[in-house]
XYZ file of C-alpha atoms in Angstrom:
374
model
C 60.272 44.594 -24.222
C 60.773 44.511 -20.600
C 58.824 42.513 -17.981
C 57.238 43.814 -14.258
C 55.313 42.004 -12.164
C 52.564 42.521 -9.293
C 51.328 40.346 -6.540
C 47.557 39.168 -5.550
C 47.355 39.100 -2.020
C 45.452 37.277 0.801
C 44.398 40.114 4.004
C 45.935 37.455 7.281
C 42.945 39.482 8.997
C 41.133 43.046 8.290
C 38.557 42.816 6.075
C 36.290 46.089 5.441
C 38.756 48.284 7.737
C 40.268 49.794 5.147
C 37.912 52.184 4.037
C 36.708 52.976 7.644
C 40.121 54.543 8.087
C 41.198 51.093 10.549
C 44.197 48.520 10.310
C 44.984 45.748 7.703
C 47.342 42.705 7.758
C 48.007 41.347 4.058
C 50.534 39.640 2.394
C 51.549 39.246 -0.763
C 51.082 36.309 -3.254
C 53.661 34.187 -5.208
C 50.747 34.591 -7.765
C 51.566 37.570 -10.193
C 50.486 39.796 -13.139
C 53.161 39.812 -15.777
C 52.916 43.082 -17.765
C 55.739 42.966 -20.682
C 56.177 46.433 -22.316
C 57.977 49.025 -24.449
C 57.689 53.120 -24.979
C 56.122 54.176 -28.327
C 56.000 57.456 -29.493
C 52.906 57.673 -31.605
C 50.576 58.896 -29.474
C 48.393 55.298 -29.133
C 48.708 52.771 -25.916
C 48.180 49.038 -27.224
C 46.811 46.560 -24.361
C 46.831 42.789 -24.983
C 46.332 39.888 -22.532
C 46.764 36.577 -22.571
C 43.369 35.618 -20.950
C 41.627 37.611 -23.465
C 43.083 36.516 -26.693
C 41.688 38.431 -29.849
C 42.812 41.845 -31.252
C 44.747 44.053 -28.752
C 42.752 46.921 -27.338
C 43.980 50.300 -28.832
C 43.291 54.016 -28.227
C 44.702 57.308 -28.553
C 46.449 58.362 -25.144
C 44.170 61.193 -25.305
C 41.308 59.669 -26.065
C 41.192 57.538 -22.731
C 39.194 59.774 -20.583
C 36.517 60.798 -23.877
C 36.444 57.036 -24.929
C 36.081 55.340 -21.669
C 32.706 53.966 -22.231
C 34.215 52.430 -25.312
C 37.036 50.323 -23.761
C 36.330 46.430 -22.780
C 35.818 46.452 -18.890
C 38.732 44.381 -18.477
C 40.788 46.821 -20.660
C 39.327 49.593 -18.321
C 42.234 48.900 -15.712
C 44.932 49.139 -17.264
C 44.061 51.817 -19.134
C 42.413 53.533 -16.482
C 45.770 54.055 -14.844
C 47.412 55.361 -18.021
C 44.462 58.180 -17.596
C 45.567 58.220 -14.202
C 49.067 59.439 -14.970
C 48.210 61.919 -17.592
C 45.249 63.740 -15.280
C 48.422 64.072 -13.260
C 50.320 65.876 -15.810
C 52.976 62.801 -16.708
C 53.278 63.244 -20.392
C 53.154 59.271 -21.792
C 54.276 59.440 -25.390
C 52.780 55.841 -26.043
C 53.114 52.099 -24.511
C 52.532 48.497 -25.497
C 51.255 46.552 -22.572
C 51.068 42.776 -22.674
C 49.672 40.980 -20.092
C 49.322 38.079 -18.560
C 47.524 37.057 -15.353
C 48.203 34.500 -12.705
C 46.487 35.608 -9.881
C 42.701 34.442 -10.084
C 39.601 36.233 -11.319
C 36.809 36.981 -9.041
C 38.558 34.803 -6.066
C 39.224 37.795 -3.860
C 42.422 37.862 -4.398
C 43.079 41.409 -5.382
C 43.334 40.352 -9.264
C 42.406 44.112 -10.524
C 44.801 45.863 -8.281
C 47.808 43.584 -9.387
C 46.570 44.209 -12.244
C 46.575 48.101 -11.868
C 49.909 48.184 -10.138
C 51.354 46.147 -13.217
C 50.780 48.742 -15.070
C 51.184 51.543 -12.615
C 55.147 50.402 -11.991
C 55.712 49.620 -15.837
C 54.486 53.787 -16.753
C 56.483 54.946 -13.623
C 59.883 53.150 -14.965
C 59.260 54.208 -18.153
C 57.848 57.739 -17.851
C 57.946 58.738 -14.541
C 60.836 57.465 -12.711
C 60.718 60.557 -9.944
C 57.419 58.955 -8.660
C 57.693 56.873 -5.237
C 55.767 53.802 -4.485
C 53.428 55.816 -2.243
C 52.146 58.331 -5.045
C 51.587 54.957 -7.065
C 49.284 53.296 -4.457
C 47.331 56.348 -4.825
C 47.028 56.698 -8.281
C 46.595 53.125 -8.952
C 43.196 53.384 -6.381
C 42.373 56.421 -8.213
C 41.929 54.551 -11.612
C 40.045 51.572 -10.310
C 37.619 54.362 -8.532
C 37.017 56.653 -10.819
C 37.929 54.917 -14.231
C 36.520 51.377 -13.350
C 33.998 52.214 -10.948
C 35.070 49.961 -8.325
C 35.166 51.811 -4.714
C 37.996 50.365 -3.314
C 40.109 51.401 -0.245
C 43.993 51.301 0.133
C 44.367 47.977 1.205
C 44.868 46.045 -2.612
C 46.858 48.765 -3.849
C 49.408 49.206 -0.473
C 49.830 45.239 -0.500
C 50.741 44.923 -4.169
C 53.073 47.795 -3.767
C 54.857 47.357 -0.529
C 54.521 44.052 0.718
C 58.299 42.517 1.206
C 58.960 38.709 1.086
C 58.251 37.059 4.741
C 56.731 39.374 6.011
C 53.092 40.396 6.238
C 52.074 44.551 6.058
C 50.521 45.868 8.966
C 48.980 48.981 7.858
C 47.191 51.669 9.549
C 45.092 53.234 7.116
C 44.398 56.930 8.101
C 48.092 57.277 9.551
C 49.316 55.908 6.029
C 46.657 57.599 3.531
C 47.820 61.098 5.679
C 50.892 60.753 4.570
C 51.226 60.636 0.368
C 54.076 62.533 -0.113
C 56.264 60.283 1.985
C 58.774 57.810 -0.210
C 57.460 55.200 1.118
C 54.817 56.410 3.672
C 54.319 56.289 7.135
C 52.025 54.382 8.963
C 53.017 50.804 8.185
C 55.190 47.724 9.500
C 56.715 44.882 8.168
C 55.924 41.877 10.357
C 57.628 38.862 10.255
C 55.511 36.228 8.563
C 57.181 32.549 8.206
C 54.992 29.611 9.173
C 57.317 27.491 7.819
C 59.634 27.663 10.224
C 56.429 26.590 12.541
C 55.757 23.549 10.644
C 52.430 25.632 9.209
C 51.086 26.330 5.869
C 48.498 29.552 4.733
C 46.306 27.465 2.414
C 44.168 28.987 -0.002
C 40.259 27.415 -0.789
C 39.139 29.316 -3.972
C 35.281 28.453 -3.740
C 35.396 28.690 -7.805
C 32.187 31.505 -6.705
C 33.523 34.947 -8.449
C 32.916 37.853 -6.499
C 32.065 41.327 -8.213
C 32.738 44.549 -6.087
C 31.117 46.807 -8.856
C 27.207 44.578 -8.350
C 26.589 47.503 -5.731
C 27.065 45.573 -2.572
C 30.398 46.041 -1.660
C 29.141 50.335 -2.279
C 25.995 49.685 -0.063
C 28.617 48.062 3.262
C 30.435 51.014 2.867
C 27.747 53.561 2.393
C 26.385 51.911 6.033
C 29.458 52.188 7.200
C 29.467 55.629 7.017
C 26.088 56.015 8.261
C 26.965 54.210 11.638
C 29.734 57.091 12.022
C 27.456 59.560 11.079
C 25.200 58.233 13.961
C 27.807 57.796 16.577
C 29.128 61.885 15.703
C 32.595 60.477 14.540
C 34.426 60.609 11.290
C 35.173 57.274 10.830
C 34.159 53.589 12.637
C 37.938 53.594 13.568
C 36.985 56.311 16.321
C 34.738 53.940 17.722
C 35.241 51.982 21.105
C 33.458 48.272 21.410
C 31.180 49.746 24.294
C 30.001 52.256 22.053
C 28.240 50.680 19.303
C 25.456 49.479 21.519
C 24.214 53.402 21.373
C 23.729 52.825 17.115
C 19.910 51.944 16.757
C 19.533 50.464 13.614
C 20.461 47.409 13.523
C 21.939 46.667 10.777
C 23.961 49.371 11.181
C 25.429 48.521 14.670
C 26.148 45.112 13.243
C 27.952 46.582 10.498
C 30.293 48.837 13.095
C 30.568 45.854 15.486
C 32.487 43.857 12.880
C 34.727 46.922 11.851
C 35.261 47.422 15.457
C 36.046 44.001 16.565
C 37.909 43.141 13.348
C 40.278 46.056 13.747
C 40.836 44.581 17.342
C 41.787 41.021 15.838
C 44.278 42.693 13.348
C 46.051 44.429 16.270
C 46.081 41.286 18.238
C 47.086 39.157 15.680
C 49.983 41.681 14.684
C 50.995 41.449 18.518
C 51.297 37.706 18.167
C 53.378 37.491 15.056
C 55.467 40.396 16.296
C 56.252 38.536 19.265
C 57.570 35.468 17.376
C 55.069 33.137 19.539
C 53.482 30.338 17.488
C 51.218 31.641 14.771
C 48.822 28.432 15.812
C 47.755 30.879 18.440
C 46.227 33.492 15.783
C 43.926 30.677 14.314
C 40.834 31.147 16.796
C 41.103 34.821 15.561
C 40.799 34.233 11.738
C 38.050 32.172 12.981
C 36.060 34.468 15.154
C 36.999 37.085 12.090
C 35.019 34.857 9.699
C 32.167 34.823 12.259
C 31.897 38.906 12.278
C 32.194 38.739 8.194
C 29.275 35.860 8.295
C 27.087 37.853 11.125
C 27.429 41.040 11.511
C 28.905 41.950 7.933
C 26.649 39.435 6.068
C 29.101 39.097 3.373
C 29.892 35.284 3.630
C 28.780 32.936 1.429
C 27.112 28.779 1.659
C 30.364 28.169 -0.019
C 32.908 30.006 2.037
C 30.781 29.381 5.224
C 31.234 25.376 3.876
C 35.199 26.087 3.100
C 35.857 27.264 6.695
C 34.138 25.192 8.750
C 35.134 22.105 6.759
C 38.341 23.164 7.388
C 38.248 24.113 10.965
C 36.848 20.548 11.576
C 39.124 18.892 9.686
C 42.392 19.926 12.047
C 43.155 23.711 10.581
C 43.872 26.360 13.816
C 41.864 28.615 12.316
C 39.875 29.739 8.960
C 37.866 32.539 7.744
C 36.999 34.205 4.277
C 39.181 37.002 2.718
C 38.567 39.983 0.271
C 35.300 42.121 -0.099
C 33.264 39.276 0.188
C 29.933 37.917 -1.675
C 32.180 34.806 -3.175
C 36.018 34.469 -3.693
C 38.163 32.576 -1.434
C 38.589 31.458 2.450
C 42.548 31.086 3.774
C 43.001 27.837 6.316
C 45.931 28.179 8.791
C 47.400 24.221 8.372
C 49.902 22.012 9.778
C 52.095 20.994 7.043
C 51.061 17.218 7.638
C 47.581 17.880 7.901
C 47.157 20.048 4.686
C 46.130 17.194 2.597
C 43.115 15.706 5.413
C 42.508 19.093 5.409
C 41.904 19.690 1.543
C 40.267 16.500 1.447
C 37.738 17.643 4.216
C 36.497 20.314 2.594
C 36.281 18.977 -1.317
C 34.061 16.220 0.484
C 31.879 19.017 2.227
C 31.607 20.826 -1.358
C 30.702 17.708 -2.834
C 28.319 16.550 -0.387
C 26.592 19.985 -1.018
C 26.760 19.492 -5.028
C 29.241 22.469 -5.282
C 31.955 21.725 -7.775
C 35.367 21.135 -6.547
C 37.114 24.150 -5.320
C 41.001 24.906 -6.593
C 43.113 24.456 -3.293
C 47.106 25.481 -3.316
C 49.733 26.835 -0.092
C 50.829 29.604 -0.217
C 53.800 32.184 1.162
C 54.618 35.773 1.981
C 56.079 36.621 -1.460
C 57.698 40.274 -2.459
C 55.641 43.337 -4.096
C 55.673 44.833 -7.710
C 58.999 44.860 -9.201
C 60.736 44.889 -12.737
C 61.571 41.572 -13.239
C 63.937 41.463 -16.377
């Protein structure tokens, strides 16, 4: 058998802009999914995984879409891009898939869609070599939408897939999601991302708080998200200027468009600023005033990652703020290398002091996107 890997990733800044057509800055994680795997030719696709030790899930290749409310939900991922590729016409003979997970569950750190795109660059290599990384992103969205039920935009999928080591993706959604038949696609950048060389670290706070996009919440922001369009005459919140989301009157649904509005601002800015080469402590105050918009206007914070960001803030970081869909998961501290330990020490007292159990801290860098790795 042959190993591939895929990358979590942490969004620098653009949370909720994907889906209302806007701009995204991610990176990806050192933290992988490991898929090993082999061609069979029976007719049957075997899934095993280390984190869910027991008998190996097994179905008939053309059983997947008939069977679906048979499979494990875990199960329903990989297999649900296996679908995927034979709704497109790729003929897949068979496949054992092992896998194992590093990247962790429910922390909003794109777990599924490394998960996914595991699997998605495993069938391509082995059945479908002609397919480019662009197609992949698409079809690997496809199966967590329609197989797992999860509504998810572009942004997992195009960081798993695309991110390079260093450097974090600036992607503009509509631009990008116009253009599928492109090898690669258009509408994206590679920005230079090395806070090393800054004496800085990108430190993640997992509040140990799983988040679940498929409770209906993450579907309801979006579903208001469209309704503030709707209301403005637009087709999507990235049409929308700052001065005009004062004419939205709901209010719930002019908060919702202020923080797509303002947040795709802060990814632009903060693009700017790492594209320049300045010092990335200047981007801080922005993660911060992004958490803010995700706490206020988006109402998709949590006591926890509200707790994990200031702590933080106060504690020395430049700037802190929440990442993923929201509703739990993980916040991401911009740190001095000297000051990450005062820093992690600050906020495990501030979880403590609350009675919240310890959350898992670790640094991380800009690592490289799915690849076959022996």
């Amino acid at each position: 058998m042959r190993t591939w890997v895929a990358p979590g990733r942490v969004n620098i800044i653009g949370e909720h802009t994907d889906y209302n057509d806007g701009y995204v800055l991610p990176i990806a994680l050192p933290l992988v999914v490991r898929c090993a795997a082999a061609a069979r030719s029976d007719g049957l696709v075997r899934v095993g995984s280390r984190q869910r030790p027991g008998e190996p899930v097994l179905f008939a290749v053309s059983d997947l879409d008939r069977q679906r409310a048979l499979v494990p939900g875990w199960a329903r991922y990989p297999l649900g891009v296996v679908a995927e590729f034979t709704r497109r016409g790729h003929r897949i003979p068979g496949v054992d898939l092992d896998l194992d997970g590093a990247v962790p569950i429910g922390a909003g750190l794109s777990s599924s869609a490394a998960l996914s795109c595991a699997v998605a660059v495993v069938l391509r290599d082995l059945f479908a070599p002609g397919l480019t990384d662009r197609m992949l992103i698409d079809m690997a969205r496809a199966a967590e939408n329609d197989y797992v039920g999860t509504p998810t935009g572009l942004l997992d999928q195009s960081a798993a897939l695309l991110c390079t080591a260093g450097h974090a993706l600036l992607l503009d959604v509509r631009a990008f999601a116009a253009d599928t038949a492109a090898p690669r696609g258009t509408g994206h950048e590679q920005i230079p991302f090395d806070l090393a060389a800054f004496g800085l670290e990108l430190l993640v706070i997992d509040t140990g708080q799983p988040h679940e996009l498929v409770d209906g919440r993450y579907a309801e922001r979006r579903d208001q998200c469209a309704a503030a369009a709707e209301a403005l005459g637009v087709t999507a919140l990235r049409d929308v200027a700052a001065a005009d989301v004062d004419r939205i009157a709901d209010d719930v649904l002019r908060r919702r468009a202020s923080h797509v509005v303002t947040e795709n601002a802060r990814v632009l800015a903060v693009a700017e600023k790492l594209r320049e080469g300045v010092d990335p402590r200047g981007i801080g105050p922005i993660l911060t005033a992004g958490h803010a918009s995700l706490r206020d206007d988006f109402e998709v914070s949590t006591p926890a990652l509200d707790a994990a960001v200031e702590a933080a803030v106060a504690a020395g970081a430049h700037g802190s703020r929440m990442v993923g869909g929201g509703f739990g998961g993980s916040a991401i501290a911009l740190v001095d290398r000297e000051g990450t330990e005062a820093v992690v020490a600050a906020v495990r007292r501030r979880f403590a002091d609350a009675g919240l159990a310890a959350p898992r801290t670790f640094a991380v860098v800009a690592a490289a996107g799915a690849h076959r790795a022996r």
